[in-house]
PDB file of C-alpha atoms in Angstrom:
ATOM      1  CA  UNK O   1     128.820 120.081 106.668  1.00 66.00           C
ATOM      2  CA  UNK O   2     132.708 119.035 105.808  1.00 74.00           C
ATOM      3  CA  UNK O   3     131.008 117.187 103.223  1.00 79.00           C
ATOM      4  CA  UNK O   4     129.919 120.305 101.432  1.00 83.00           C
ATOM      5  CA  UNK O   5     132.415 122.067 102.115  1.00 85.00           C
ATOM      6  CA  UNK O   6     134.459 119.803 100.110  1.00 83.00           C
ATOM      7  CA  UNK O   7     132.276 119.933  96.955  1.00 88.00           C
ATOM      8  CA  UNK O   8     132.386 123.686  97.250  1.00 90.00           C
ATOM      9  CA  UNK O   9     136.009 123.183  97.424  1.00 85.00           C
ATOM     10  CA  UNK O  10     136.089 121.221  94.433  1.00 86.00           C
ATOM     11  CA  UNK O  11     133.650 123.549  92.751  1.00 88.00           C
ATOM     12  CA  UNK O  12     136.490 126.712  93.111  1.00 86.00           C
ATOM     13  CA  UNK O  13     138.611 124.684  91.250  1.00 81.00           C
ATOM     14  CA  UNK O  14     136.410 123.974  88.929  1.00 84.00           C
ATOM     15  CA  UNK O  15     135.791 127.485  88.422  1.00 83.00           C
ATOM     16  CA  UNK O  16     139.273 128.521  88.100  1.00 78.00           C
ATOM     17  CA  UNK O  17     139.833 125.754  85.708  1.00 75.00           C
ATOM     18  CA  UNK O  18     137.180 126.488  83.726  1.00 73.00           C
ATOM     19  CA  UNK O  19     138.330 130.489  83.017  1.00 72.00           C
ATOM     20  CA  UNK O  20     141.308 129.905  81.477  1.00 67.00           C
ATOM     21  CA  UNK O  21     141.953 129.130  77.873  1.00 61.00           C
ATOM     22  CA  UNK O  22     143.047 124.905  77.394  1.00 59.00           C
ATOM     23  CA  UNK O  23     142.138 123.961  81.289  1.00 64.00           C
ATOM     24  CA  UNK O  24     138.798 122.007  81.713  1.00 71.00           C
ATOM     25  CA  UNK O  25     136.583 122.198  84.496  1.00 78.00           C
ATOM     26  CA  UNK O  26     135.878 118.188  84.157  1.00 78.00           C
ATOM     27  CA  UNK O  27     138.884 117.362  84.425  1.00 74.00           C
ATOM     28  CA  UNK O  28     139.223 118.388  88.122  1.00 78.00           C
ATOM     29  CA  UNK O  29     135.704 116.936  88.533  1.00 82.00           C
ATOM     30  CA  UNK O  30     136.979 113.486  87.174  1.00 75.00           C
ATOM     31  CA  UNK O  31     140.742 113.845  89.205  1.00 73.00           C
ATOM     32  CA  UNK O  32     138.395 114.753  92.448  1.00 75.00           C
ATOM     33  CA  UNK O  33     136.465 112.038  92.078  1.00 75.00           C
ATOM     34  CA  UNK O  34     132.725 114.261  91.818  1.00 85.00           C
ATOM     35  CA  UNK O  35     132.436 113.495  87.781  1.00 82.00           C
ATOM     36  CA  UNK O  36     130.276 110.528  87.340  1.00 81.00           C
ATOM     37  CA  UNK O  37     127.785 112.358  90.422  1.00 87.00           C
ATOM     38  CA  UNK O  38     128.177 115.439  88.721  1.00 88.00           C
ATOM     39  CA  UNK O  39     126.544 113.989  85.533  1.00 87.00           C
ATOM     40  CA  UNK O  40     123.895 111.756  87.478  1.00 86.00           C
ATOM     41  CA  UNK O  41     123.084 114.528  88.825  1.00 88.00           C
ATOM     42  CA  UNK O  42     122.538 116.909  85.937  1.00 85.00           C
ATOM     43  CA  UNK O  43     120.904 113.967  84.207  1.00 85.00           C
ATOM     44  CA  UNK O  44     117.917 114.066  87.117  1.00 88.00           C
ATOM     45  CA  UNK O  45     116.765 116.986  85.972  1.00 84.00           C
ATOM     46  CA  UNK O  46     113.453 115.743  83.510  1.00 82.00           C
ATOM     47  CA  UNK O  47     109.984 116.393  83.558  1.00 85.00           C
ATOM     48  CA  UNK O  48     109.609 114.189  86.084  1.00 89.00           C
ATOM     49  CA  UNK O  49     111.780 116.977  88.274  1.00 88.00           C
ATOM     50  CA  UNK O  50     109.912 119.889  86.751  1.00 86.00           C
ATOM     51  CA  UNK O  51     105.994 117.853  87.840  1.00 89.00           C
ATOM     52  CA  UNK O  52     107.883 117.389  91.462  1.00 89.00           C
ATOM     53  CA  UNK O  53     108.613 121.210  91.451  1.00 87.00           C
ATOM     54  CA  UNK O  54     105.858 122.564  90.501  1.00 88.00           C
ATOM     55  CA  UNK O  55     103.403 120.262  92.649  1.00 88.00           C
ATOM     56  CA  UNK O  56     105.945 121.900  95.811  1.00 87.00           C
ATOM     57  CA  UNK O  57     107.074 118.341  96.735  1.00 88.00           C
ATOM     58  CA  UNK O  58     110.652 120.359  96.981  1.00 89.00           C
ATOM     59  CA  UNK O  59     111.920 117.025  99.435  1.00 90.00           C
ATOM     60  CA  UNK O  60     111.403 114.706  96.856  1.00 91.00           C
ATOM     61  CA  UNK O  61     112.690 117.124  94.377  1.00 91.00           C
ATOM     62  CA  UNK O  62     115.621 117.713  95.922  1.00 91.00           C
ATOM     63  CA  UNK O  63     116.454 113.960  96.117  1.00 91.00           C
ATOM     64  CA  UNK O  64     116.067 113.168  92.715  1.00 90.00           C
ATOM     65  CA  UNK O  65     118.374 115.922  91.489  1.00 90.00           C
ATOM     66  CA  UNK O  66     120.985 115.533  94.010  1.00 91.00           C
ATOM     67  CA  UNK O  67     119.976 119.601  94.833  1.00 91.00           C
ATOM     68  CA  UNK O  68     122.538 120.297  97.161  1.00 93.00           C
ATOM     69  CA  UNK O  69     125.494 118.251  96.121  1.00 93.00           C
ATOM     70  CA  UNK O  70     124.662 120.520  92.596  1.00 92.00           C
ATOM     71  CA  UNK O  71     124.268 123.596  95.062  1.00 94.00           C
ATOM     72  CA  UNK O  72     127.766 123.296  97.000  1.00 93.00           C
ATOM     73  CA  UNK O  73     129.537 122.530  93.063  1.00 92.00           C
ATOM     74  CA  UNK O  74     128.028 125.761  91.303  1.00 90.00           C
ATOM     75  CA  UNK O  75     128.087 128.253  94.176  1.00 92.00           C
ATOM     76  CA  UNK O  76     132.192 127.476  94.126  1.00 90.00           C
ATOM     77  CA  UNK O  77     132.680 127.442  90.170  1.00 87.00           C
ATOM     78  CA  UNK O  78     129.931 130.934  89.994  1.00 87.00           C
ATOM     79  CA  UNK O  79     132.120 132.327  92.889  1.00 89.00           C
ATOM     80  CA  UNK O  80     135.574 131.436  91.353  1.00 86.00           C
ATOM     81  CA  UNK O  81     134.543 132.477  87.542  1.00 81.00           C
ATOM     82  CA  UNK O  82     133.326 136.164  88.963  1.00 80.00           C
ATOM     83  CA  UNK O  83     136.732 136.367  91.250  1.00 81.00           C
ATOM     84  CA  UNK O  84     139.165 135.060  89.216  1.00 75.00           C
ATOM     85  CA  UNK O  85     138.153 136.282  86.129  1.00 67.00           C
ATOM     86  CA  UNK O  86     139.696 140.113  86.138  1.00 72.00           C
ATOM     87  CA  UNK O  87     142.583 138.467  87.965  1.00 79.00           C
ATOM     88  CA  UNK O  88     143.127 135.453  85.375  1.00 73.00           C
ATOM     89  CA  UNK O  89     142.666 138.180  82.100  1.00 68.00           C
ATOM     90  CA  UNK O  90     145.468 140.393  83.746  1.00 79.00           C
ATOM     91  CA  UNK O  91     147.803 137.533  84.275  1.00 80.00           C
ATOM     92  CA  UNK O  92     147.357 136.279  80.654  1.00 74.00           C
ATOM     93  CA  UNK O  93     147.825 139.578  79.250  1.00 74.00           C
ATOM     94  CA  UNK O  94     151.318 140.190  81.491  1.00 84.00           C
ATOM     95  CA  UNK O  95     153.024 137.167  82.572  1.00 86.00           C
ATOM     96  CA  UNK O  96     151.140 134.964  79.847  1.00 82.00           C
ATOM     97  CA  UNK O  97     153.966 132.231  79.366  1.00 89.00           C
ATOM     98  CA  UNK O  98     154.511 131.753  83.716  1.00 90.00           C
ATOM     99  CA  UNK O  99     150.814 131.485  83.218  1.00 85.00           C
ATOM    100  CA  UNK O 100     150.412 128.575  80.644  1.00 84.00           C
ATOM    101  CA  UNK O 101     153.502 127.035  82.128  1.00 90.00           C
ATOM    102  CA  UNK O 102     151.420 126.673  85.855  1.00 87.00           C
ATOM    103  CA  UNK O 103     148.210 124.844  83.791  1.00 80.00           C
ATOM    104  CA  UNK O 104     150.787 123.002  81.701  1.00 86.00           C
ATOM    105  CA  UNK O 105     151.576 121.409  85.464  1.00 87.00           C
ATOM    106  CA  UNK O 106     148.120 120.877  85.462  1.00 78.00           C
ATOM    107  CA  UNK O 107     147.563 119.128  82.423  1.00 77.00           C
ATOM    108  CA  UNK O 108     150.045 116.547  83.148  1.00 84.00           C
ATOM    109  CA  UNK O 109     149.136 115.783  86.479  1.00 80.00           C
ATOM    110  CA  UNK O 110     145.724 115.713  85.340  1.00 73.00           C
ATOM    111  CA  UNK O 111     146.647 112.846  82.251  1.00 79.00           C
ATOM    112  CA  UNK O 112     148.063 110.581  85.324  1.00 79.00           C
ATOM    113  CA  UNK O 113     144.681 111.223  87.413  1.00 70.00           C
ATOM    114  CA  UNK O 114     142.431 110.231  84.492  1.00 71.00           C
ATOM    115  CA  UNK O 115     144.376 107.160  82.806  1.00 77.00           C
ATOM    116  CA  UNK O 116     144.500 105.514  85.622  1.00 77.00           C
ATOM    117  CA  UNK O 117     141.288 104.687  86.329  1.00 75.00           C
ATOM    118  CA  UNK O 118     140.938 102.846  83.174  1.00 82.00           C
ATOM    119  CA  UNK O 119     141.141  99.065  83.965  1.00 80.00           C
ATOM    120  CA  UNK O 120     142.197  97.773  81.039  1.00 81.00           C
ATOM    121  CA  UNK O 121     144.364  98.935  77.907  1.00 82.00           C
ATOM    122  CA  UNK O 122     143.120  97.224  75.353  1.00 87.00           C
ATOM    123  CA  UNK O 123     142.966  97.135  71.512  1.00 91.00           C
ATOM    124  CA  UNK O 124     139.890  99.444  71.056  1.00 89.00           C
ATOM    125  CA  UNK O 125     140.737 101.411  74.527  1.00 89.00           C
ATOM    126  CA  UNK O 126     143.928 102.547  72.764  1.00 92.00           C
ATOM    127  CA  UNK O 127     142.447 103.333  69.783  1.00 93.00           C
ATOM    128  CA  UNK O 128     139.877 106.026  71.934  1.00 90.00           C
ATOM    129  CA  UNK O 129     143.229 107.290  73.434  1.00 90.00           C
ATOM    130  CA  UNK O 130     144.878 107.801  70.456  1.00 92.00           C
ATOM    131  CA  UNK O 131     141.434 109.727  69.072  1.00 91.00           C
ATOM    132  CA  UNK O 132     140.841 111.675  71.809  1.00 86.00           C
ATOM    133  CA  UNK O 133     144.492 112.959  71.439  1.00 88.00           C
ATOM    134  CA  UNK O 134     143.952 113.202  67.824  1.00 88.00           C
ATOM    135  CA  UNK O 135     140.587 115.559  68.292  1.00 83.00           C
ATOM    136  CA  UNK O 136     141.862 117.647  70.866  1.00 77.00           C
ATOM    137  CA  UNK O 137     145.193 118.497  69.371  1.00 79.00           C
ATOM    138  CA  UNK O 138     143.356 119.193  66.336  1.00 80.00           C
ATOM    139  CA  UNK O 139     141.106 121.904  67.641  1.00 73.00           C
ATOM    140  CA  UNK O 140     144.694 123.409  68.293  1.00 69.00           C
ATOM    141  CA  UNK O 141     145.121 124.518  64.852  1.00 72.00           C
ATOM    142  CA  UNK O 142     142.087 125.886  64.260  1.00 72.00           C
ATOM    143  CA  UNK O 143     141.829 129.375  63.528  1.00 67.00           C
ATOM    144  CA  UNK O 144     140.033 131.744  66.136  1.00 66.00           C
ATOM    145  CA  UNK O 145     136.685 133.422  64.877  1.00 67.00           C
ATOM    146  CA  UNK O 146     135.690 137.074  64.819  1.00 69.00           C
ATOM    147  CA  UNK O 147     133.259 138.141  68.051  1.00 72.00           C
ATOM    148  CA  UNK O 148     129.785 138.385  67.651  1.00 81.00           C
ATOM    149  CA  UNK O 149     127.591 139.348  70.465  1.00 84.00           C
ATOM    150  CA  UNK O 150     123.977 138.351  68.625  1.00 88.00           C
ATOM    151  CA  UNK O 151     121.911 136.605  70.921  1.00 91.00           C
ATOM    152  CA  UNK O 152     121.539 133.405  69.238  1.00 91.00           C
ATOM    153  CA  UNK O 153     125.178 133.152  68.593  1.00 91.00           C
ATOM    154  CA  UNK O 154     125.630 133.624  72.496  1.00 91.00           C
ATOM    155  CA  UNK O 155     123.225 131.178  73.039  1.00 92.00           C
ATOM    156  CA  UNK O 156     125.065 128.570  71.059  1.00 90.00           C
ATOM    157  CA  UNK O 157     128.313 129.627  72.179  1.00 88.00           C
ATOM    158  CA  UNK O 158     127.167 128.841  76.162  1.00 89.00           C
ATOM    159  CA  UNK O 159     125.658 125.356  74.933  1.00 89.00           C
ATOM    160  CA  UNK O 160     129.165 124.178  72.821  1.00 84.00           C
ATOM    161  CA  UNK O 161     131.409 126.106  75.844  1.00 81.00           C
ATOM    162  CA  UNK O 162     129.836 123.882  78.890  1.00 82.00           C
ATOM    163  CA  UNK O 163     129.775 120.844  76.565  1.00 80.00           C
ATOM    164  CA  UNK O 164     133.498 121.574  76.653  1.00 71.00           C
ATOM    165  CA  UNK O 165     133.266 122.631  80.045  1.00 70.00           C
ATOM    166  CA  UNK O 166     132.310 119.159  81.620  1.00 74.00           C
ATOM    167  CA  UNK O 167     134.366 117.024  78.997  1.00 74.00           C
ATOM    168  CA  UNK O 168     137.853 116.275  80.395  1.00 69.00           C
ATOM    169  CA  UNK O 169     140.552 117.918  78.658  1.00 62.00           C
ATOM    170  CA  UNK O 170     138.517 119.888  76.130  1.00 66.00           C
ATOM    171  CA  UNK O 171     138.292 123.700  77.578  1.00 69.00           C
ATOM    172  CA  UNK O 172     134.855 125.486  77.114  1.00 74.00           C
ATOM    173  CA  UNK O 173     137.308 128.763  77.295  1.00 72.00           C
ATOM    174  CA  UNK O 174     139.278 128.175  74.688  1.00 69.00           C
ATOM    175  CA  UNK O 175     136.525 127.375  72.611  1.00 76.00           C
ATOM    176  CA  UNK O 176     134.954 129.934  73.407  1.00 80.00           C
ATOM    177  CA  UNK O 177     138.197 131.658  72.431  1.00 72.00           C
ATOM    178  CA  UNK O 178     137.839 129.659  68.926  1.00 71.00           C
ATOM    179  CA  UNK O 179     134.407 131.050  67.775  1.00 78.00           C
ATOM    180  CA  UNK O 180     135.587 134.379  69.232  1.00 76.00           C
ATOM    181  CA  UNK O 181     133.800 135.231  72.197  1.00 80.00           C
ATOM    182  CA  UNK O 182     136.446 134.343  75.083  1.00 77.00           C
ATOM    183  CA  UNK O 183     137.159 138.330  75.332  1.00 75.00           C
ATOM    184  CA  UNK O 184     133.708 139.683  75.288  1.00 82.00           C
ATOM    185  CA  UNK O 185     132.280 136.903  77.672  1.00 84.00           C
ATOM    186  CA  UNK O 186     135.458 137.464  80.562  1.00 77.00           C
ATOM    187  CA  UNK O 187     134.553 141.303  79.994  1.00 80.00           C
ATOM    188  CA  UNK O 188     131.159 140.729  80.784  1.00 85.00           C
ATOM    189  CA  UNK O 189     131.770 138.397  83.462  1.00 80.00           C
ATOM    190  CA  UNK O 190     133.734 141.291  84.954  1.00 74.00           C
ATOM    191  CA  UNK O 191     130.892 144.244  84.061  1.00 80.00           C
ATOM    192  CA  UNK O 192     128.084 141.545  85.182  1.00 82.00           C
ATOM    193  CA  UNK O 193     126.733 142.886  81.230  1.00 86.00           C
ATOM    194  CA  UNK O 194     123.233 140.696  81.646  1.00 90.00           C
ATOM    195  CA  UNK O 195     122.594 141.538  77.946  1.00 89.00           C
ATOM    196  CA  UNK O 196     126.061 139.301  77.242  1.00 90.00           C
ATOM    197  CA  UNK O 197     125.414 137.135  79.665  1.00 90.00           C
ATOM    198  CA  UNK O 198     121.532 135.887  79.799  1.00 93.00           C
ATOM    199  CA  UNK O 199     122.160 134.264  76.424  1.00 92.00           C
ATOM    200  CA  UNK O 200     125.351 132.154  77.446  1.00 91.00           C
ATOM    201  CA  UNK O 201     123.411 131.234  80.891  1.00 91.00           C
ATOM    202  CA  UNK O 202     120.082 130.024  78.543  1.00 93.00           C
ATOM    203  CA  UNK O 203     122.589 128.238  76.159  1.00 91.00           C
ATOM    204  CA  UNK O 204     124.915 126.442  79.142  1.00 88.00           C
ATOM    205  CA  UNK O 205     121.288 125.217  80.574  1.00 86.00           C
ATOM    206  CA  UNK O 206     120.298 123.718  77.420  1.00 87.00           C
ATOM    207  CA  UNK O 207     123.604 122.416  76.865  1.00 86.00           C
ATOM    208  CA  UNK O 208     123.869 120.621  80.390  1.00 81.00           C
ATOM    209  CA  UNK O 209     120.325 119.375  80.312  1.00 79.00           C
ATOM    210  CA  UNK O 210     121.362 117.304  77.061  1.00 82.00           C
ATOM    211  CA  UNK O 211     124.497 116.650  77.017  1.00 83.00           C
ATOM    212  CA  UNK O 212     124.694 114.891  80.501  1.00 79.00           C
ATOM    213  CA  UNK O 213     122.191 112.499  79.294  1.00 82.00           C
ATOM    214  CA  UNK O 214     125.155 111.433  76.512  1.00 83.00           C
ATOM    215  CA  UNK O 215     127.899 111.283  79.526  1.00 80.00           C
ATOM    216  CA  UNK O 216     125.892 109.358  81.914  1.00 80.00           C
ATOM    217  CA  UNK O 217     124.724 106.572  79.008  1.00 84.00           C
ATOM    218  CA  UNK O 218     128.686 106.336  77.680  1.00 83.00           C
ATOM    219  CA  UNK O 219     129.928 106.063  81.303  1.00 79.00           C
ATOM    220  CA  UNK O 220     127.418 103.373  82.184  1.00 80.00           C
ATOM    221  CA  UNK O 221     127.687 101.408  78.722  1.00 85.00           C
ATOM    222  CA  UNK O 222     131.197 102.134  77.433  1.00 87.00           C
ATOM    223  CA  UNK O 223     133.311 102.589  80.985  1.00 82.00           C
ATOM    224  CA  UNK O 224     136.700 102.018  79.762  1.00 87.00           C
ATOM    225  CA  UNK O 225     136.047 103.341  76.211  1.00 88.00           C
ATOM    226  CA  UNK O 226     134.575 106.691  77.390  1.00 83.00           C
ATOM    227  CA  UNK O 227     137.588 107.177  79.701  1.00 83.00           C
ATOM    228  CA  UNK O 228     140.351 106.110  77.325  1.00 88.00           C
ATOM    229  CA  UNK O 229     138.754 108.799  75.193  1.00 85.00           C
ATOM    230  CA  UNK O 230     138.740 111.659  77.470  1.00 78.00           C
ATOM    231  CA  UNK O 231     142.571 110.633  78.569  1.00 82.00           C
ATOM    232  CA  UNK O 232     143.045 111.682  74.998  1.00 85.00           C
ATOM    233  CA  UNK O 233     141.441 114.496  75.354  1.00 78.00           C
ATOM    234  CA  UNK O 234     143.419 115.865  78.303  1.00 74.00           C
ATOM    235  CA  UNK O 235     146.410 114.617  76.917  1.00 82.00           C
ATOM    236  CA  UNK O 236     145.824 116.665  73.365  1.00 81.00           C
ATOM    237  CA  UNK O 237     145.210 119.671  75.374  1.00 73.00           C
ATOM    238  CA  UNK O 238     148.611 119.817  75.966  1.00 81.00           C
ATOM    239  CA  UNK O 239     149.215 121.736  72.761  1.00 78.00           C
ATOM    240  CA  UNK O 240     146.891 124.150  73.165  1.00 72.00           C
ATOM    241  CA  UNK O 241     148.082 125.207  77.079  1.00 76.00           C
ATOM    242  CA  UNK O 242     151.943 125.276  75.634  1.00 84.00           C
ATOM    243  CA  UNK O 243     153.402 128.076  76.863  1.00 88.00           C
ATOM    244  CA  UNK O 244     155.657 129.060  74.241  1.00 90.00           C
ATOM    245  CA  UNK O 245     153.923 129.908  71.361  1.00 82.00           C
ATOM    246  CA  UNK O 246     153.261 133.040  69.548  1.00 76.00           C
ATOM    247  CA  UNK O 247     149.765 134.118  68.027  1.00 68.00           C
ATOM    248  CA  UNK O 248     149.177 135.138  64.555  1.00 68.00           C
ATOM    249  CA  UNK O 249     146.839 137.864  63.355  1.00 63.00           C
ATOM    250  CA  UNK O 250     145.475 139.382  60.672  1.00 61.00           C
ATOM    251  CA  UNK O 251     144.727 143.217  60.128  1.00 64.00           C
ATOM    252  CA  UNK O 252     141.764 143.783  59.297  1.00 54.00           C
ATOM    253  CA  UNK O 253     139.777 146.814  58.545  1.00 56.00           C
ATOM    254  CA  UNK O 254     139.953 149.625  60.459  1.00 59.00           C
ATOM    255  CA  UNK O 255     143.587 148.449  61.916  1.00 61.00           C
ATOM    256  CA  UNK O 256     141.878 145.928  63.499  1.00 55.00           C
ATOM    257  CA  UNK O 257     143.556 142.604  64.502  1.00 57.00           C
ATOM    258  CA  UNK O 258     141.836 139.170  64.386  1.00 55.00           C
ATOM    259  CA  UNK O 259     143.777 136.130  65.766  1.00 57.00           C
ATOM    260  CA  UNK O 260     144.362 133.089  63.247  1.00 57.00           C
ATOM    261  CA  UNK O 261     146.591 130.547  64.682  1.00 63.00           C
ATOM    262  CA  UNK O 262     149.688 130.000  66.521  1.00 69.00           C
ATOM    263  CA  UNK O 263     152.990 129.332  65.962  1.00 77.00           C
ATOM    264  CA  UNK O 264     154.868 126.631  68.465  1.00 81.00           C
ATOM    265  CA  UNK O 265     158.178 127.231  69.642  1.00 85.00           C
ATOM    266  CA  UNK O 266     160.803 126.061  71.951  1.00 87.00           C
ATOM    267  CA  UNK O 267     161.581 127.600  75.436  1.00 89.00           C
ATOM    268  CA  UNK O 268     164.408 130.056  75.153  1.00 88.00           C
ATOM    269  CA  UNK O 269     166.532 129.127  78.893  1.00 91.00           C
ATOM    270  CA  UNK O 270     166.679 132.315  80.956  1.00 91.00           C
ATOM    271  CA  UNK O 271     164.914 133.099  84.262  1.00 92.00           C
ATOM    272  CA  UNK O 272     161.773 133.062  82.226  1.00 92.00           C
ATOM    273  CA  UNK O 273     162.139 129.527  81.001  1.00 94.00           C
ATOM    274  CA  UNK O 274     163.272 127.956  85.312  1.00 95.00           C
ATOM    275  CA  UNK O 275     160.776 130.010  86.264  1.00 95.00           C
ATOM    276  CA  UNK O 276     157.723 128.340  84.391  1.00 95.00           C
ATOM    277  CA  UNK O 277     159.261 124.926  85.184  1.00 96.00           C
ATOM    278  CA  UNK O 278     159.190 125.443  88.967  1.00 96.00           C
ATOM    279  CA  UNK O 279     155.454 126.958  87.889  1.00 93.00           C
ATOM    280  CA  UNK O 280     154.934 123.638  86.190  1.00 93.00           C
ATOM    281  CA  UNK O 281     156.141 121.969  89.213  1.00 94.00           C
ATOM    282  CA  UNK O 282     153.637 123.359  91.231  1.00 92.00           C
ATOM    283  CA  UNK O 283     150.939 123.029  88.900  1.00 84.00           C
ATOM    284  CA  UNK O 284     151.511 119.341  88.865  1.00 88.00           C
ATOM    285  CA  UNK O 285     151.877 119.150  92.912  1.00 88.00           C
ATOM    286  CA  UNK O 286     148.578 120.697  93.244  1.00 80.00           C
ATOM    287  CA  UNK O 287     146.754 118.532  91.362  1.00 74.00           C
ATOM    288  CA  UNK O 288     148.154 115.309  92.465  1.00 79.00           C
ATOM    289  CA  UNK O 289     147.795 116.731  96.100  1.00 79.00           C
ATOM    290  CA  UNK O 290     143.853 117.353  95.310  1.00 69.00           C
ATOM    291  CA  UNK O 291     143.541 113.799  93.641  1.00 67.00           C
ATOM    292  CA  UNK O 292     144.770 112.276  97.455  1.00 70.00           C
ATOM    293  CA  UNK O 293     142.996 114.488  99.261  1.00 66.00           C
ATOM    294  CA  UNK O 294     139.717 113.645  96.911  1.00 58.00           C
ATOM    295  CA  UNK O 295     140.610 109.983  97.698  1.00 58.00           C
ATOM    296  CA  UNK O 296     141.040 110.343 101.193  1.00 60.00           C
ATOM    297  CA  UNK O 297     137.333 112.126 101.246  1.00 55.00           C
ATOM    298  CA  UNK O 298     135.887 109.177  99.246  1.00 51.00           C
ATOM    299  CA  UNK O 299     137.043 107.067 101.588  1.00 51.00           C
ATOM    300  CA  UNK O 300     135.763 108.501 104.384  1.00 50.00           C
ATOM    301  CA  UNK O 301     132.038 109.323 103.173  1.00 47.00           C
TER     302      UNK O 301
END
């Protein structure tokens, strides 16, 4: 029982993580010490799964896909994403630097968590740092799209998002925020709008079902390589959770305003500025507090 409640521990933060805009849900997986289960596990489910199910042989079933460990991780990130997600959109909307500044704390702590476990920093494992850092700080500068609720675009916005999602570093919020939909999915998250979100839920099923295959084949073939990579990734991230930047719009018509970029600055010191560092502070303290507490667990299962 202290087993799962553990991984439904681990699943709040996932949940958390995965609301807000630059944070990624796999990256507390990996820090926590769940990710390569998590992607076993997500792997299981084939055809071979769906013959088990539908002949009842539910014990068998539930083996193979790892049922409750997968249980104990989504009932924590569905309960975090419906209670955190009115919370997390008013905090972004009125204290949105203090907010980036705690997830920059994050970030950082999260870089340390990751890199470690690679064993050896090699000539081709510092070349997948130095892309992963390279893609993710790209995706920084790209412009947001306009929203569109059609259900095929929702669909393939819930497949990319949870790709995202379960990567390390690379945020399925923000890009959902990139092709436009951030605003209308956390408002329908809030509403519970099933016409939003039935389409996102078909796409993130699709998505998991085939992209953990990927995961689970780089992990077991390319160790090292796959996690220099996603280092990068967490470590790129870091310019698209900085907290002092200002977004540009557009006006469009109607009065309308459409984001398209960002503009980095430097922290102005004031009360603002010592406040997000003791924020950051924390941030990082969490994390690096879950990471021994995740080892500590391991140790004892």
């Amino acid at each position: 029982m202290n087993q799962y409640l553990s991984l439904f521990l681990k699943g709040l933060a996932m949940g958390a993580a995965n609301v807000i805009p630059g944070v990624s849900g796999g990256t507390i997986a990996f820090i926590t010490g769940i990710y390569q289960r998590l992607i076993d596990a997500l792997k299981s489910f084939d055809l071979n799964a769906l013959k088990l199910l539908l002949k009842g042989d539910f014990k068998v079933f539930a083996l193979k896909t790892d049922l409750y460990f997968l249980i104990a991780i989504f009932a924590g990130i569905a309960i975090s994403i419906l209670s955190l997600a009115k919370v997390l959109e008013y905090a972004f909307v009125n204290y949105e630097v203090l907010t980036l500044a705690f997830f920059f704390g994050l970030i950082i702590a999260s870089i340390l968590g990751v890199g470690k476990q690679i064993s050896s920093f090699n000539i081709s494992n510092i070349m997948a740092l130095l892309l992963g850092v390279a893609i993710a700080a790209g995706i920084a500068f790209l412009p947001p799209a306009e929203a569109n609720d059609s259900f095929i675009y929702l669909t393939i916005c819930g497949a990319v998002a949870i790709c995202s999602m379960i990567l390390p570093g690379l945020s399925g919020s923000y890009i959902l925020l990139l092709m436009g939909n951030y605003v209308l999915v956390m408002q329908a998250i809030g509403d519970l709008s099933i016409s939003i979100l039935a389409p996102i839920a078909i796409g993130c099923i699709l998505g998991l079902v085939f992209f953990s295959r990927l995961l689970s084949f780089l992990f077991k073939s390319y160790q090292d390589f796959t996690i220099s990579i996603l280092t990068g990734f967490v470590a790129g991230s870091l310019a698209i959770i900085w907290p002092w930047k200002e977004t540009q719009y557009m006006i469009l018509e109607g009065g309308k305003e459409k984001a398209i970029g960002y503009e980095w600055q430097l922290p102005a010191v004031g009360t603002e500025f010592y406040i997000a560092i003791a924020l950051m502070i924390v941030g990082f303290l969490l994390v690096w507090l879950m990471e021994r507490y995740a080892n500590k667990d391991q140790s004892a299962i």
